[in-house]
Amino acid sequence: MYRALLVRIYPTEEQESHLAQCFGNTRWLWNYMLNATTSAYKETGKGLSKAAMDKLLPGLKKEYEWLGLAYSQVLQRVTFNLSSAFVNFFEGRAKYPNFKSKHGKQSIQYPQNVKLILQDSVIKFPGNLGMMKTVFHFLLPDAKFTTVTISRNADGMYYASILFNQTDTPVVAVRDAIGVDLGLKNFAITSEGSKYDLPKNKLAKLEKNRKRKQRKLAKKTDKTSNKRRKAKRLLARVTSKIARIRVDFLHKLSRKIAYENQVICVEDLAVKNMVKNPSLAKAISDQGWGIFLTMLKYKAEKFGHTYQEIGRFFPSSQLCSETLLPIPMLQNGYDALGVRFVDCPHCKKQHDRDINAAINIKNEGLRLWALGTSASALGGDVRPKSSGRKKSMKTEAIPNELGSLHYTARSV
């Protein structure tokens, strides 16, 4: 299984200048080949293959001498990535490739001849780049790495993504199964009674800071001025910090859940449809449910555990987890977000709405896992009116946990 590890790198001023040249060369080559392929397809009905694009490289280097300043294999990787992008497009896995811009994130790839020198905390790149200082904040896996990607974010920070091909070792889970319900009031609620929430106080302060910097940037109308460029960089730094805090939380929580449970049951959420609600669009987008489920899935596979999705139309919030009968209070349409506790007339108990839903998700997920099917039960009454359907760290993971009703074992 391929696994990418991200490390921070610190290039010198000379290396930054060389990287800027390489970023520009690869960006220009991508745009040139994309335009050539698109034009060839319009004229002949066939695009350019990777071999055809590689044949154009020698002539382009003679015509544009500055193109040869970048390492040769870095340029060849551009044609490989563009060819893969077209394959993904024609097979329906991605959209049509876009032209690259000099604004925003920039990246180049080294497919080989890169050496990791752990004792000196440096990475040795081929060509004119040479040794580059880095920080290895975790133990690297004992496996061969293939590709190293250097990227520069909009905030000016440089990173190296190291791709390893390693064999994963199964992990013995602490518990058999768990159900996870994702919400707005709390980010994640488990069938064990644990509730996890994003660091809202820290994020709220940063969001306020970002709005202030956005207003300052909007006042600087001269797009060529240094003051606007500086304001844009300050805004990018705050935005990057917010993103890092969110991703850090999602990584730690997903690792914790995937590590501790043999079967992880979740709902198949249609986030793109949910954000169409203008009242909740920002709140839903800020949660990051989609990337969290992606992390949960690949980490469960890494540990040898099972990731089980249930149908998005399964009424997990409307059923009593004790009797599996509908709760009239929620079944009759009184389904406001403010209702957190409900009384079930069947079992005569009061249920926490979110924990009750997580238990139902767990039970339904185990049923589907045992049957080896993806067809959820009790979903006929909650189908949408429209007929459209969508295809379906090394550090200890200790997120901010709220209202835990049970002891939650942590990975060691």
mmCIF file of C-alpha atoms in Angstrom:
data_model
loop_
_atom_site.group_PDB
_atom_site.id
_atom_site.type_symbol
_atom_site.label_atom_id
_atom_site.label_comp_id
_atom_site.label_asym_id
_atom_site.label_seq_id
_atom_site.Cartn_x
_atom_site.Cartn_y
_atom_site.Cartn_z
ATOM 1 C CA MET A 1 0.000 0.000 0.000
ATOM 2 C CA TYR A 2 1.284 3.434 -0.922
ATOM 3 C CA ARG A 3 1.623 5.949 1.887
ATOM 4 C CA ALA A 4 2.809 9.561 1.661
ATOM 5 C CA LEU A 5 4.561 11.314 4.543
ATOM 6 C CA LEU A 6 4.744 15.112 4.615
ATOM 7 C CA VAL A 7 7.794 16.879 6.080
ATOM 8 C CA ARG A 8 8.674 20.563 6.313
ATOM 9 C CA ILE A 9 11.754 21.676 4.339
ATOM 10 C CA TYR A 10 13.786 24.874 4.659
ATOM 11 C CA PRO A 11 15.460 25.902 1.372
ATOM 12 C CA THR A 12 18.096 28.625 1.264
ATOM 13 C CA GLU A 13 17.561 31.809 -0.761
ATOM 14 C CA GLU A 14 19.508 30.305 -3.651
ATOM 15 C CA GLN A 15 17.450 27.115 -3.490
ATOM 16 C CA GLU A 16 14.227 29.136 -3.330
ATOM 17 C CA SER A 17 15.266 30.943 -6.500
ATOM 18 C CA HIS A 18 16.009 27.641 -8.236
ATOM 19 C CA LEU A 19 12.701 26.155 -7.058
ATOM 20 C CA ALA A 20 10.825 29.194 -8.374
ATOM 21 C CA GLN A 21 12.450 28.594 -11.765
ATOM 22 C CA CYS A 22 11.515 24.895 -11.666
ATOM 23 C CA PHE A 23 7.931 25.681 -10.626
ATOM 24 C CA GLY A 24 7.629 28.084 -13.552
ATOM 25 C CA ASN A 25 9.157 25.635 -16.044
ATOM 26 C CA THR A 26 6.920 22.729 -15.071
ATOM 27 C CA ARG A 27 3.849 24.977 -14.986
ATOM 28 C CA TRP A 28 4.637 26.320 -18.489
ATOM 29 C CA LEU A 29 5.271 22.811 -19.811
ATOM 30 C CA TRP A 30 1.995 21.518 -18.346
ATOM 31 C CA ASN A 31 0.023 24.358 -19.959
ATOM 32 C CA TYR A 32 1.845 23.925 -23.287
ATOM 33 C CA MET A 33 1.227 20.158 -23.430
ATOM 34 C CA LEU A 34 -2.381 20.549 -22.296
ATOM 35 C CA ASN A 35 -3.023 23.088 -25.048
ATOM 36 C CA ALA A 36 -1.254 20.890 -27.625
ATOM 37 C CA THR A 37 -3.224 17.820 -26.598
ATOM 38 C CA THR A 38 -6.530 19.688 -26.645
ATOM 39 C CA SER A 39 -5.795 21.152 -30.085
ATOM 40 C CA ALA A 40 -4.746 17.754 -31.473
ATOM 41 C CA TYR A 41 -7.928 16.166 -30.147
ATOM 42 C CA LYS A 42 -10.111 18.846 -31.777
ATOM 43 C CA GLU A 43 -8.356 18.443 -35.119
ATOM 44 C CA THR A 44 -7.870 14.667 -35.324
ATOM 45 C CA GLY A 45 -10.095 13.204 -32.621
ATOM 46 C CA LYS A 46 -7.037 11.830 -30.819
ATOM 47 C CA GLY A 47 -4.908 13.436 -28.130
ATOM 48 C CA LEU A 48 -1.173 13.175 -27.528
ATOM 49 C CA SER A 49 0.124 10.132 -25.667
ATOM 50 C CA LYS A 50 2.903 10.343 -23.092
ATOM 51 C CA ALA A 51 5.412 9.054 -25.660
ATOM 52 C CA ALA A 52 4.334 11.736 -28.156
ATOM 53 C CA MET A 53 4.665 14.469 -25.517
ATOM 54 C CA ASP A 54 8.122 13.195 -24.506
ATOM 55 C CA LYS A 55 9.262 13.432 -28.143
ATOM 56 C CA LEU A 56 8.434 17.145 -28.100
ATOM 57 C CA LEU A 57 10.661 17.830 -25.086
ATOM 58 C CA PRO A 58 14.094 17.950 -26.863
ATOM 59 C CA GLY A 59 12.832 20.433 -29.435
ATOM 60 C CA LEU A 60 11.255 22.616 -26.760
ATOM 61 C CA LYS A 61 14.514 22.676 -24.760
ATOM 62 C CA LYS A 62 16.379 23.919 -27.850
ATOM 63 C CA GLU A 63 13.759 26.543 -28.594
ATOM 64 C CA TYR A 64 13.421 27.668 -24.971
ATOM 65 C CA GLU A 65 16.832 27.338 -23.335
ATOM 66 C CA TRP A 66 15.516 28.303 -19.901
ATOM 67 C CA LEU A 67 13.390 25.136 -19.942
ATOM 68 C CA GLY A 68 16.570 23.076 -19.455
ATOM 69 C CA LEU A 69 17.305 24.738 -16.098
ATOM 70 C CA ALA A 70 14.922 22.278 -14.449
ATOM 71 C CA TYR A 71 16.010 18.683 -13.811
ATOM 72 C CA SER A 72 15.163 16.513 -16.822
ATOM 73 C CA GLN A 73 13.162 13.922 -14.897
ATOM 74 C CA VAL A 74 11.090 16.684 -13.295
ATOM 75 C CA LEU A 75 9.972 17.730 -16.781
ATOM 76 C CA GLN A 76 9.292 14.141 -17.800
ATOM 77 C CA ARG A 77 7.107 13.764 -14.723
ATOM 78 C CA VAL A 78 4.895 16.553 -16.037
ATOM 79 C CA THR A 79 4.009 14.554 -19.148
ATOM 80 C CA PHE A 80 3.391 11.465 -16.986
ATOM 81 C CA ASN A 81 1.012 13.347 -14.693
ATOM 82 C CA LEU A 82 -0.820 14.980 -17.596
ATOM 83 C CA SER A 83 -1.239 11.628 -19.316
ATOM 84 C CA SER A 84 -2.608 10.143 -16.076
ATOM 85 C CA ALA A 85 -4.982 13.098 -15.732
ATOM 86 C CA PHE A 86 -6.431 12.395 -19.169
ATOM 87 C CA VAL A 87 -6.789 8.691 -18.392
ATOM 88 C CA ASN A 88 -8.696 9.555 -15.209
ATOM 89 C CA PHE A 89 -10.900 11.958 -17.174
ATOM 90 C CA PHE A 90 -11.835 9.471 -19.895
ATOM 91 C CA GLU A 91 -12.521 6.765 -17.306
ATOM 92 C CA GLY A 92 -14.839 9.079 -15.380
ATOM 93 C CA ARG A 93 -12.736 9.446 -12.232
ATOM 94 C CA ALA A 94 -11.876 13.134 -12.607
ATOM 95 C CA LYS A 95 -12.723 16.321 -14.485
ATOM 96 C CA TYR A 96 -10.933 17.607 -17.560
ATOM 97 C CA PRO A 97 -7.410 18.845 -16.668
ATOM 98 C CA ASN A 98 -7.109 22.570 -15.983
ATOM 99 C CA PHE A 99 -4.382 25.018 -16.855
ATOM 100 C CA LYS A 100 -2.052 25.806 -13.957
ATOM 101 C CA SER A 101 -1.684 29.295 -12.500
ATOM 102 C CA LYS A 102 1.353 30.964 -10.965
ATOM 103 C CA HIS A 103 -0.811 31.975 -8.015
ATOM 104 C CA GLY A 104 -1.468 29.524 -5.209
ATOM 105 C CA LYS A 105 0.207 26.188 -4.555
ATOM 106 C CA GLN A 106 3.173 25.138 -6.729
ATOM 107 C CA SER A 107 4.822 21.711 -6.925
ATOM 108 C CA ILE A 108 7.404 19.590 -8.735
ATOM 109 C CA GLN A 109 8.156 15.862 -8.527
ATOM 110 C CA TYR A 110 11.397 13.898 -8.368
ATOM 111 C CA PRO A 111 10.754 10.251 -9.350
ATOM 112 C CA GLN A 112 14.222 9.000 -8.337
ATOM 113 C CA ASN A 113 17.809 9.867 -7.308
ATOM 114 C CA VAL A 114 16.656 11.456 -4.034
ATOM 115 C CA LYS A 115 18.419 10.488 -0.799
ATOM 116 C CA LEU A 116 17.150 10.881 2.769
ATOM 117 C CA ILE A 117 19.988 11.550 5.217
ATOM 118 C CA LEU A 118 18.276 11.165 8.578
ATOM 119 C CA GLN A 119 21.313 11.701 10.811
ATOM 120 C CA ASP A 120 21.945 15.124 9.261
ATOM 121 C CA SER A 121 18.247 16.028 8.862
ATOM 122 C CA VAL A 122 18.652 16.794 5.175
ATOM 123 C CA ILE A 123 17.289 15.587 1.860
ATOM 124 C CA LYS A 124 19.664 15.386 -1.097
ATOM 125 C CA PHE A 125 18.020 16.229 -4.419
ATOM 126 C CA PRO A 126 19.624 15.661 -7.828
ATOM 127 C CA GLY A 127 20.670 18.473 -10.140
ATOM 128 C CA ASN A 128 21.383 21.997 -8.936
ATOM 129 C CA LEU A 129 19.132 21.783 -5.878
ATOM 130 C CA GLY A 130 21.508 19.747 -3.702
ATOM 131 C CA MET A 131 21.169 19.337 0.075
ATOM 132 C CA MET A 132 18.087 20.813 1.724
ATOM 133 C CA LYS A 133 17.440 21.124 5.450
ATOM 134 C CA THR A 134 14.344 19.320 6.721
ATOM 135 C CA VAL A 135 12.653 18.136 9.898
ATOM 136 C CA PHE A 136 11.808 14.440 10.296
ATOM 137 C CA HIS A 137 9.300 14.624 13.156
ATOM 138 C CA PHE A 138 8.473 10.902 12.992
ATOM 139 C CA LEU A 139 10.192 7.622 12.282
ATOM 140 C CA LEU A 140 10.204 6.821 8.602
ATOM 141 C CA PRO A 141 8.878 3.384 7.629
ATOM 142 C CA ASP A 142 11.354 0.665 6.752
ATOM 143 C CA ALA A 143 10.322 0.619 3.107
ATOM 144 C CA LYS A 144 11.519 1.911 -0.236
ATOM 145 C CA PHE A 145 10.242 5.328 -1.227
ATOM 146 C CA THR A 146 9.406 6.101 -4.844
ATOM 147 C CA THR A 147 8.491 9.734 -5.527
ATOM 148 C CA VAL A 148 9.339 12.931 -3.637
ATOM 149 C CA THR A 149 7.160 15.972 -4.324
ATOM 150 C CA ILE A 150 8.303 19.471 -3.343
ATOM 151 C CA SER A 151 5.479 21.958 -2.869
ATOM 152 C CA ARG A 152 5.194 25.598 -1.882
ATOM 153 C CA ASN A 153 1.918 26.756 -0.370
ATOM 154 C CA ALA A 154 0.394 30.179 -0.780
ATOM 155 C CA ASP A 155 1.728 31.153 2.657
ATOM 156 C CA GLY A 156 5.316 30.652 1.439
ATOM 157 C CA MET A 157 6.036 27.414 3.355
ATOM 158 C CA TYR A 158 7.827 24.537 1.608
ATOM 159 C CA TYR A 159 7.051 20.858 2.106
ATOM 160 C CA ALA A 160 8.304 17.526 0.781
ATOM 161 C CA SER A 161 5.861 14.657 0.337
ATOM 162 C CA ILE A 162 7.661 11.283 0.370
ATOM 163 C CA LEU A 163 5.745 8.372 -1.178
ATOM 164 C CA PHE A 164 6.464 4.940 0.339
ATOM 165 C CA ASN A 165 5.372 1.529 -0.883
ATOM 166 C CA GLN A 166 5.063 -0.568 2.245
ATOM 167 C CA THR A 167 3.281 -3.634 3.560
ATOM 168 C CA ASP A 168 0.839 -2.856 6.357
ATOM 169 C CA THR A 169 0.740 -4.958 9.514
ATOM 170 C CA PRO A 170 -2.717 -5.768 10.960
ATOM 171 C CA VAL A 171 -3.460 -4.342 14.412
ATOM 172 C CA VAL A 172 -5.512 -6.090 17.092
ATOM 173 C CA ALA A 173 -8.490 -3.850 17.837
ATOM 174 C CA VAL A 174 -9.583 -2.857 21.335
ATOM 175 C CA ARG A 175 -13.289 -3.368 20.584
ATOM 176 C CA ASP A 176 -15.302 -5.251 17.985
ATOM 177 C CA ALA A 177 -17.349 -2.504 16.339
ATOM 178 C CA ILE A 178 -18.381 1.121 16.613
ATOM 179 C CA GLY A 179 -20.911 3.399 14.964
ATOM 180 C CA VAL A 180 -20.006 7.005 14.154
ATOM 181 C CA ASP A 181 -22.614 9.704 13.595
ATOM 182 C CA LEU A 182 -21.393 13.039 12.204
ATOM 183 C CA GLY A 183 -23.163 16.224 13.248
ATOM 184 C CA LEU A 184 -23.020 19.996 13.528
ATOM 185 C CA LYS A 185 -23.366 20.528 17.266
ATOM 186 C CA ASN A 186 -20.640 17.934 17.867
ATOM 187 C CA PHE A 187 -18.363 16.832 15.063
ATOM 188 C CA ALA A 188 -18.543 13.095 15.775
ATOM 189 C CA ILE A 189 -20.650 10.995 18.151
ATOM 190 C CA THR A 190 -19.890 7.317 18.691
ATOM 191 C CA SER A 191 -22.114 4.444 19.736
ATOM 192 C CA GLU A 192 -19.963 4.149 22.879
ATOM 193 C CA GLY A 193 -21.273 7.533 24.026
ATOM 194 C CA SER A 194 -18.188 9.640 23.237
ATOM 195 C CA LYS A 195 -18.551 13.060 21.622
ATOM 196 C CA TYR A 196 -15.741 14.857 19.810
ATOM 197 C CA ASP A 197 -15.666 18.456 18.752
ATOM 198 C CA LEU A 198 -13.385 20.666 16.687
ATOM 199 C CA PRO A 199 -11.307 23.241 18.640
ATOM 200 C CA LYS A 200 -13.978 25.877 18.025
ATOM 201 C CA ASN A 201 -12.568 28.549 20.329
ATOM 202 C CA LYS A 202 -9.186 28.548 18.607
ATOM 203 C CA LEU A 203 -10.759 28.401 15.151
ATOM 204 C CA ALA A 204 -13.204 31.219 15.953
ATOM 205 C CA LYS A 205 -10.347 33.516 16.948
ATOM 206 C CA LEU A 206 -8.454 32.689 13.743
ATOM 207 C CA GLU A 207 -11.585 33.165 11.619
ATOM 208 C CA LYS A 208 -12.016 36.629 13.113
ATOM 209 C CA ASN A 209 -8.391 37.396 12.296
ATOM 210 C CA ARG A 210 -8.854 36.141 8.737
ATOM 211 C CA LYS A 211 -11.886 38.380 8.165
ATOM 212 C CA ARG A 212 -9.909 41.362 9.372
ATOM 213 C CA LYS A 213 -7.061 40.577 6.969
ATOM 214 C CA GLN A 214 -9.523 40.020 4.124
ATOM 215 C CA ARG A 215 -10.910 43.528 4.659
ATOM 216 C CA LYS A 216 -7.390 44.980 4.619
ATOM 217 C CA LEU A 217 -6.601 43.132 1.402
ATOM 218 C CA ALA A 218 -9.829 44.337 -0.246
ATOM 219 C CA LYS A 219 -8.851 47.966 0.397
ATOM 220 C CA LYS A 220 -5.605 47.578 -1.575
ATOM 221 C CA THR A 221 -6.837 47.878 -5.141
ATOM 222 C CA ASP A 222 -3.459 48.166 -6.870
ATOM 223 C CA LYS A 223 -2.729 44.543 -7.742
ATOM 224 C CA THR A 224 0.923 45.256 -8.556
ATOM 225 C CA SER A 225 1.801 46.976 -5.272
ATOM 226 C CA ASN A 226 4.058 45.423 -2.638
ATOM 227 C CA LYS A 227 1.549 46.305 0.097
ATOM 228 C CA ARG A 228 -1.128 44.203 -1.571
ATOM 229 C CA ARG A 229 1.331 41.352 -2.051
ATOM 230 C CA LYS A 230 2.250 41.513 1.637
ATOM 231 C CA ALA A 231 -1.413 41.632 2.722
ATOM 232 C CA LYS A 232 -2.146 38.638 0.520
ATOM 233 C CA ARG A 233 0.701 36.676 2.100
ATOM 234 C CA LEU A 234 -0.531 37.501 5.633
ATOM 235 C CA LEU A 235 -4.035 36.356 4.713
ATOM 236 C CA ALA A 236 -2.656 33.122 3.264
ATOM 237 C CA ARG A 237 -0.757 32.411 6.487
ATOM 238 C CA VAL A 238 -3.876 32.685 8.630
ATOM 239 C CA THR A 239 -5.874 30.570 6.177
ATOM 240 C CA SER A 240 -3.125 27.951 6.155
ATOM 241 C CA LYS A 241 -3.058 27.824 9.952
ATOM 242 C CA ILE A 242 -6.816 27.255 10.088
ATOM 243 C CA ALA A 243 -6.496 24.428 7.560
ATOM 244 C CA ARG A 244 -3.620 22.818 9.496
ATOM 245 C CA ILE A 245 -5.594 22.864 12.754
ATOM 246 C CA ARG A 246 -8.597 21.225 11.085
ATOM 247 C CA VAL A 247 -6.529 18.573 9.306
ATOM 248 C CA ASP A 248 -4.578 17.818 12.499
ATOM 249 C CA PHE A 249 -7.848 17.189 14.366
ATOM 250 C CA LEU A 250 -9.236 15.017 11.561
ATOM 251 C CA HIS A 251 -6.032 12.940 11.365
ATOM 252 C CA LYS A 252 -5.881 12.303 15.104
ATOM 253 C CA LEU A 253 -9.558 11.436 15.485
ATOM 254 C CA SER A 254 -9.675 9.196 12.395
ATOM 255 C CA ARG A 255 -6.544 7.332 13.529
ATOM 256 C CA LYS A 256 -7.965 6.845 17.014
ATOM 257 C CA ILE A 257 -11.239 5.382 15.737
ATOM 258 C CA ALA A 258 -9.617 3.264 13.000
ATOM 259 C CA TYR A 259 -6.947 1.912 15.372
ATOM 260 C CA GLU A 260 -9.266 0.882 18.203
ATOM 261 C CA ASN A 261 -12.181 -0.754 16.348
ATOM 262 C CA GLN A 262 -12.395 -3.846 14.165
ATOM 263 C CA VAL A 263 -15.495 -2.656 12.268
ATOM 264 C CA ILE A 264 -16.199 1.062 11.769
ATOM 265 C CA CYS A 265 -19.767 1.856 10.667
ATOM 266 C CA VAL A 266 -20.613 5.266 9.187
ATOM 267 C CA GLU A 267 -23.234 6.891 6.985
ATOM 268 C CA ASP A 268 -22.666 7.522 3.282
ATOM 269 C CA LEU A 269 -23.175 11.304 3.330
ATOM 270 C CA ALA A 270 -23.999 13.376 0.248
ATOM 271 C CA VAL A 271 -22.080 16.472 1.347
ATOM 272 C CA LYS A 272 -22.412 18.217 -2.045
ATOM 273 C CA ASN A 273 -26.189 18.053 -1.748
ATOM 274 C CA MET A 274 -26.197 19.110 1.900
ATOM 275 C CA VAL A 275 -24.254 22.336 1.271
ATOM 276 C CA LYS A 276 -27.014 23.507 -1.087
ATOM 277 C CA ASN A 277 -28.872 24.619 2.026
ATOM 278 C CA PRO A 278 -27.813 28.297 2.298
ATOM 279 C CA SER A 279 -28.426 28.408 6.051
ATOM 280 C CA LEU A 280 -26.088 25.506 6.841
ATOM 281 C CA ALA A 281 -23.674 25.555 3.888
ATOM 282 C CA LYS A 282 -20.750 27.192 5.708
ATOM 283 C CA ALA A 283 -21.243 25.181 8.893
ATOM 284 C CA ILE A 284 -21.276 21.910 6.929
ATOM 285 C CA SER A 285 -18.282 22.886 4.784
ATOM 286 C CA ASP A 286 -16.231 23.834 7.854
ATOM 287 C CA GLN A 287 -16.778 20.402 9.422
ATOM 288 C CA GLY A 288 -14.826 18.482 6.768
ATOM 289 C CA TRP A 289 -16.965 15.351 6.849
ATOM 290 C CA GLY A 290 -15.881 14.158 3.397
ATOM 291 C CA ILE A 291 -12.125 14.207 4.061
ATOM 292 C CA PHE A 292 -12.713 12.686 7.505
ATOM 293 C CA LEU A 293 -14.500 9.669 6.009
ATOM 294 C CA THR A 294 -11.710 9.320 3.442
ATOM 295 C CA MET A 295 -9.113 9.310 6.225
ATOM 296 C CA LEU A 296 -11.158 6.835 8.247
ATOM 297 C CA LYS A 297 -11.402 4.447 5.305
ATOM 298 C CA TYR A 298 -7.735 4.290 4.311
ATOM 299 C CA LYS A 299 -6.558 4.120 7.927
ATOM 300 C CA ALA A 300 -8.960 1.270 8.658
ATOM 301 C CA GLU A 301 -7.510 -0.593 5.651
ATOM 302 C CA LYS A 302 -4.011 0.189 6.870
ATOM 303 C CA PHE A 303 -4.684 -1.434 10.257
ATOM 304 C CA GLY A 304 -6.486 -4.402 8.702
ATOM 305 C CA HIS A 305 -9.907 -3.312 9.972
ATOM 306 C CA THR A 306 -13.269 -3.049 8.206
ATOM 307 C CA TYR A 307 -14.829 0.208 7.031
ATOM 308 C CA GLN A 308 -18.574 -0.229 6.511
ATOM 309 C CA GLU A 309 -20.915 2.404 5.061
ATOM 310 C CA ILE A 310 -24.698 2.304 5.367
ATOM 311 C CA GLY A 311 -27.138 3.948 2.973
ATOM 312 C CA ARG A 312 -27.615 7.674 3.317
ATOM 313 C CA PHE A 313 -31.407 7.189 3.393
ATOM 314 C CA PHE A 314 -31.400 4.877 6.397
ATOM 315 C CA PRO A 315 -33.436 6.723 9.119
ATOM 316 C CA SER A 316 -30.864 6.339 11.886
ATOM 317 C CA SER A 317 -32.128 9.419 13.761
ATOM 318 C CA GLN A 318 -35.792 8.390 13.631
ATOM 319 C CA LEU A 319 -35.573 4.895 15.123
ATOM 320 C CA CYS A 320 -35.324 3.806 18.742
ATOM 321 C CA SER A 321 -32.079 1.899 19.227
ATOM 322 C CA GLU A 322 -33.765 -0.384 21.790
ATOM 323 C CA THR A 323 -36.898 -1.440 19.892
ATOM 324 C CA LEU A 324 -35.988 -0.369 16.301
ATOM 325 C CA LEU A 325 -39.433 1.262 16.099
ATOM 326 C CA PRO A 326 -39.954 4.826 14.787
ATOM 327 C CA ILE A 327 -40.033 7.610 17.352
ATOM 328 C CA PRO A 328 -43.235 9.591 16.601
ATOM 329 C CA MET A 329 -41.741 12.875 17.794
ATOM 330 C CA LEU A 330 -39.143 12.719 15.000
ATOM 331 C CA GLN A 331 -41.195 10.695 12.512
ATOM 332 C CA ASN A 332 -43.905 13.392 12.365
ATOM 333 C CA GLY A 333 -41.551 16.032 11.024
ATOM 334 C CA TYR A 334 -40.572 17.774 14.279
ATOM 335 C CA ASP A 335 -36.921 17.231 13.471
ATOM 336 C CA ALA A 336 -35.381 20.523 14.579
ATOM 337 C CA LEU A 337 -31.646 20.681 15.241
ATOM 338 C CA GLY A 338 -32.375 22.013 18.727
ATOM 339 C CA VAL A 339 -33.960 18.717 19.826
ATOM 340 C CA ARG A 340 -31.120 16.773 21.424
ATOM 341 C CA PHE A 341 -33.045 14.386 23.724
ATOM 342 C CA VAL A 342 -36.176 12.438 22.789
ATOM 343 C CA ASP A 343 -38.593 10.248 24.762
ATOM 344 C CA CYS A 344 -39.452 6.922 23.178
ATOM 345 C CA PRO A 345 -43.051 5.779 23.894
ATOM 346 C CA HIS A 346 -42.085 2.170 23.117
ATOM 347 C CA CYS A 347 -39.234 1.528 25.548
ATOM 348 C CA LYS A 348 -40.198 4.389 27.943
ATOM 349 C CA LYS A 349 -36.624 5.736 27.922
ATOM 350 C CA GLN A 350 -35.099 9.083 27.077
ATOM 351 C CA HIS A 351 -32.431 8.881 24.380
ATOM 352 C CA ASP A 352 -29.644 11.230 23.459
ATOM 353 C CA ARG A 353 -30.552 11.812 19.831
ATOM 354 C CA ASP A 354 -26.997 11.650 18.478
ATOM 355 C CA ILE A 355 -25.876 8.618 20.498
ATOM 356 C CA ASN A 356 -29.113 6.845 19.573
ATOM 357 C CA ALA A 357 -28.366 7.511 15.883
ATOM 358 C CA ALA A 358 -24.780 6.236 16.273
ATOM 359 C CA ILE A 359 -26.043 2.990 17.830
ATOM 360 C CA ASN A 360 -28.485 2.520 14.945
ATOM 361 C CA ILE A 361 -25.659 3.136 12.469
ATOM 362 C CA LYS A 362 -23.550 0.508 14.217
ATOM 363 C CA ASN A 363 -26.339 -2.087 14.226
ATOM 364 C CA GLU A 364 -27.224 -1.472 10.583
ATOM 365 C CA GLY A 365 -23.570 -1.522 9.570
ATOM 366 C CA LEU A 366 -22.995 -4.868 11.291
ATOM 367 C CA ARG A 367 -26.094 -6.272 9.601
ATOM 368 C CA LEU A 368 -24.858 -5.204 6.170
ATOM 369 C CA TRP A 369 -21.350 -6.453 6.921
ATOM 370 C CA ALA A 370 -22.692 -9.876 7.949
ATOM 371 C CA LEU A 371 -24.850 -10.104 4.819
ATOM 372 C CA GLY A 372 -22.156 -8.734 2.536
ATOM 373 C CA THR A 373 -24.544 -6.242 0.944
ATOM 374 C CA SER A 374 -24.970 -2.472 0.784
ATOM 375 C CA ALA A 375 -28.785 -2.323 0.734
ATOM 376 C CA SER A 376 -30.026 -0.646 3.909
ATOM 377 C CA ALA A 377 -33.292 -1.584 5.533
ATOM 378 C CA LEU A 378 -36.133 0.752 6.525
ATOM 379 C CA GLY A 379 -35.196 3.350 3.977
ATOM 380 C CA GLY A 380 -38.343 3.401 1.848
ATOM 381 C CA ASP A 381 -40.125 6.231 3.638
ATOM 382 C CA VAL A 382 -37.238 8.665 3.549
ATOM 383 C CA ARG A 383 -36.255 8.578 -0.116
ATOM 384 C CA PRO A 384 -35.816 12.005 -1.718
ATOM 385 C CA LYS A 385 -38.475 13.313 -4.106
ATOM 386 C CA SER A 386 -36.011 13.675 -6.970
ATOM 387 C CA SER A 387 -34.876 10.591 -8.849
ATOM 388 C CA GLY A 388 -31.256 11.715 -9.132
ATOM 389 C CA ARG A 389 -28.748 9.477 -7.357
ATOM 390 C CA LYS A 390 -25.071 9.891 -6.612
ATOM 391 C CA LYS A 391 -22.563 7.031 -6.748
ATOM 392 C CA SER A 392 -21.715 6.309 -3.820
ATOM 393 C CA MET A 393 0.591 10.341 13.093
ATOM 394 C CA LYS A 394 2.810 8.843 14.856
ATOM 395 C CA THR A 395 1.613 10.920 17.854
ATOM 396 C CA GLU A 396 -1.162 9.643 20.064
ATOM 397 C CA ALA A 397 -4.612 10.568 18.800
ATOM 398 C CA ILE A 398 -6.234 12.443 21.683
ATOM 399 C CA PRO A 399 -8.756 14.981 20.316
ATOM 400 C CA ASN A 400 -10.916 17.286 22.410
ATOM 401 C CA GLU A 401 -13.546 14.901 23.765
ATOM 402 C CA LEU A 402 -16.851 16.170 25.096
ATOM 403 C CA GLY A 403 -19.416 14.386 27.234
ATOM 404 C CA SER A 404 -17.939 10.909 27.116
ATOM 405 C CA LEU A 405 -20.264 8.437 28.816
ATOM 406 C CA HIS A 406 -17.846 5.533 28.602
ATOM 407 C CA TYR A 407 -14.137 4.970 28.997
ATOM 408 C CA THR A 408 -12.459 5.191 25.607
ATOM 409 C CA ALA A 409 -9.250 3.212 25.160
ATOM 410 C CA ARG A 410 -6.434 5.051 23.390
ATOM 411 C CA SER A 411 -3.807 3.719 21.060
ATOM 412 C CA VAL A 412 -0.295 3.222 22.356
#
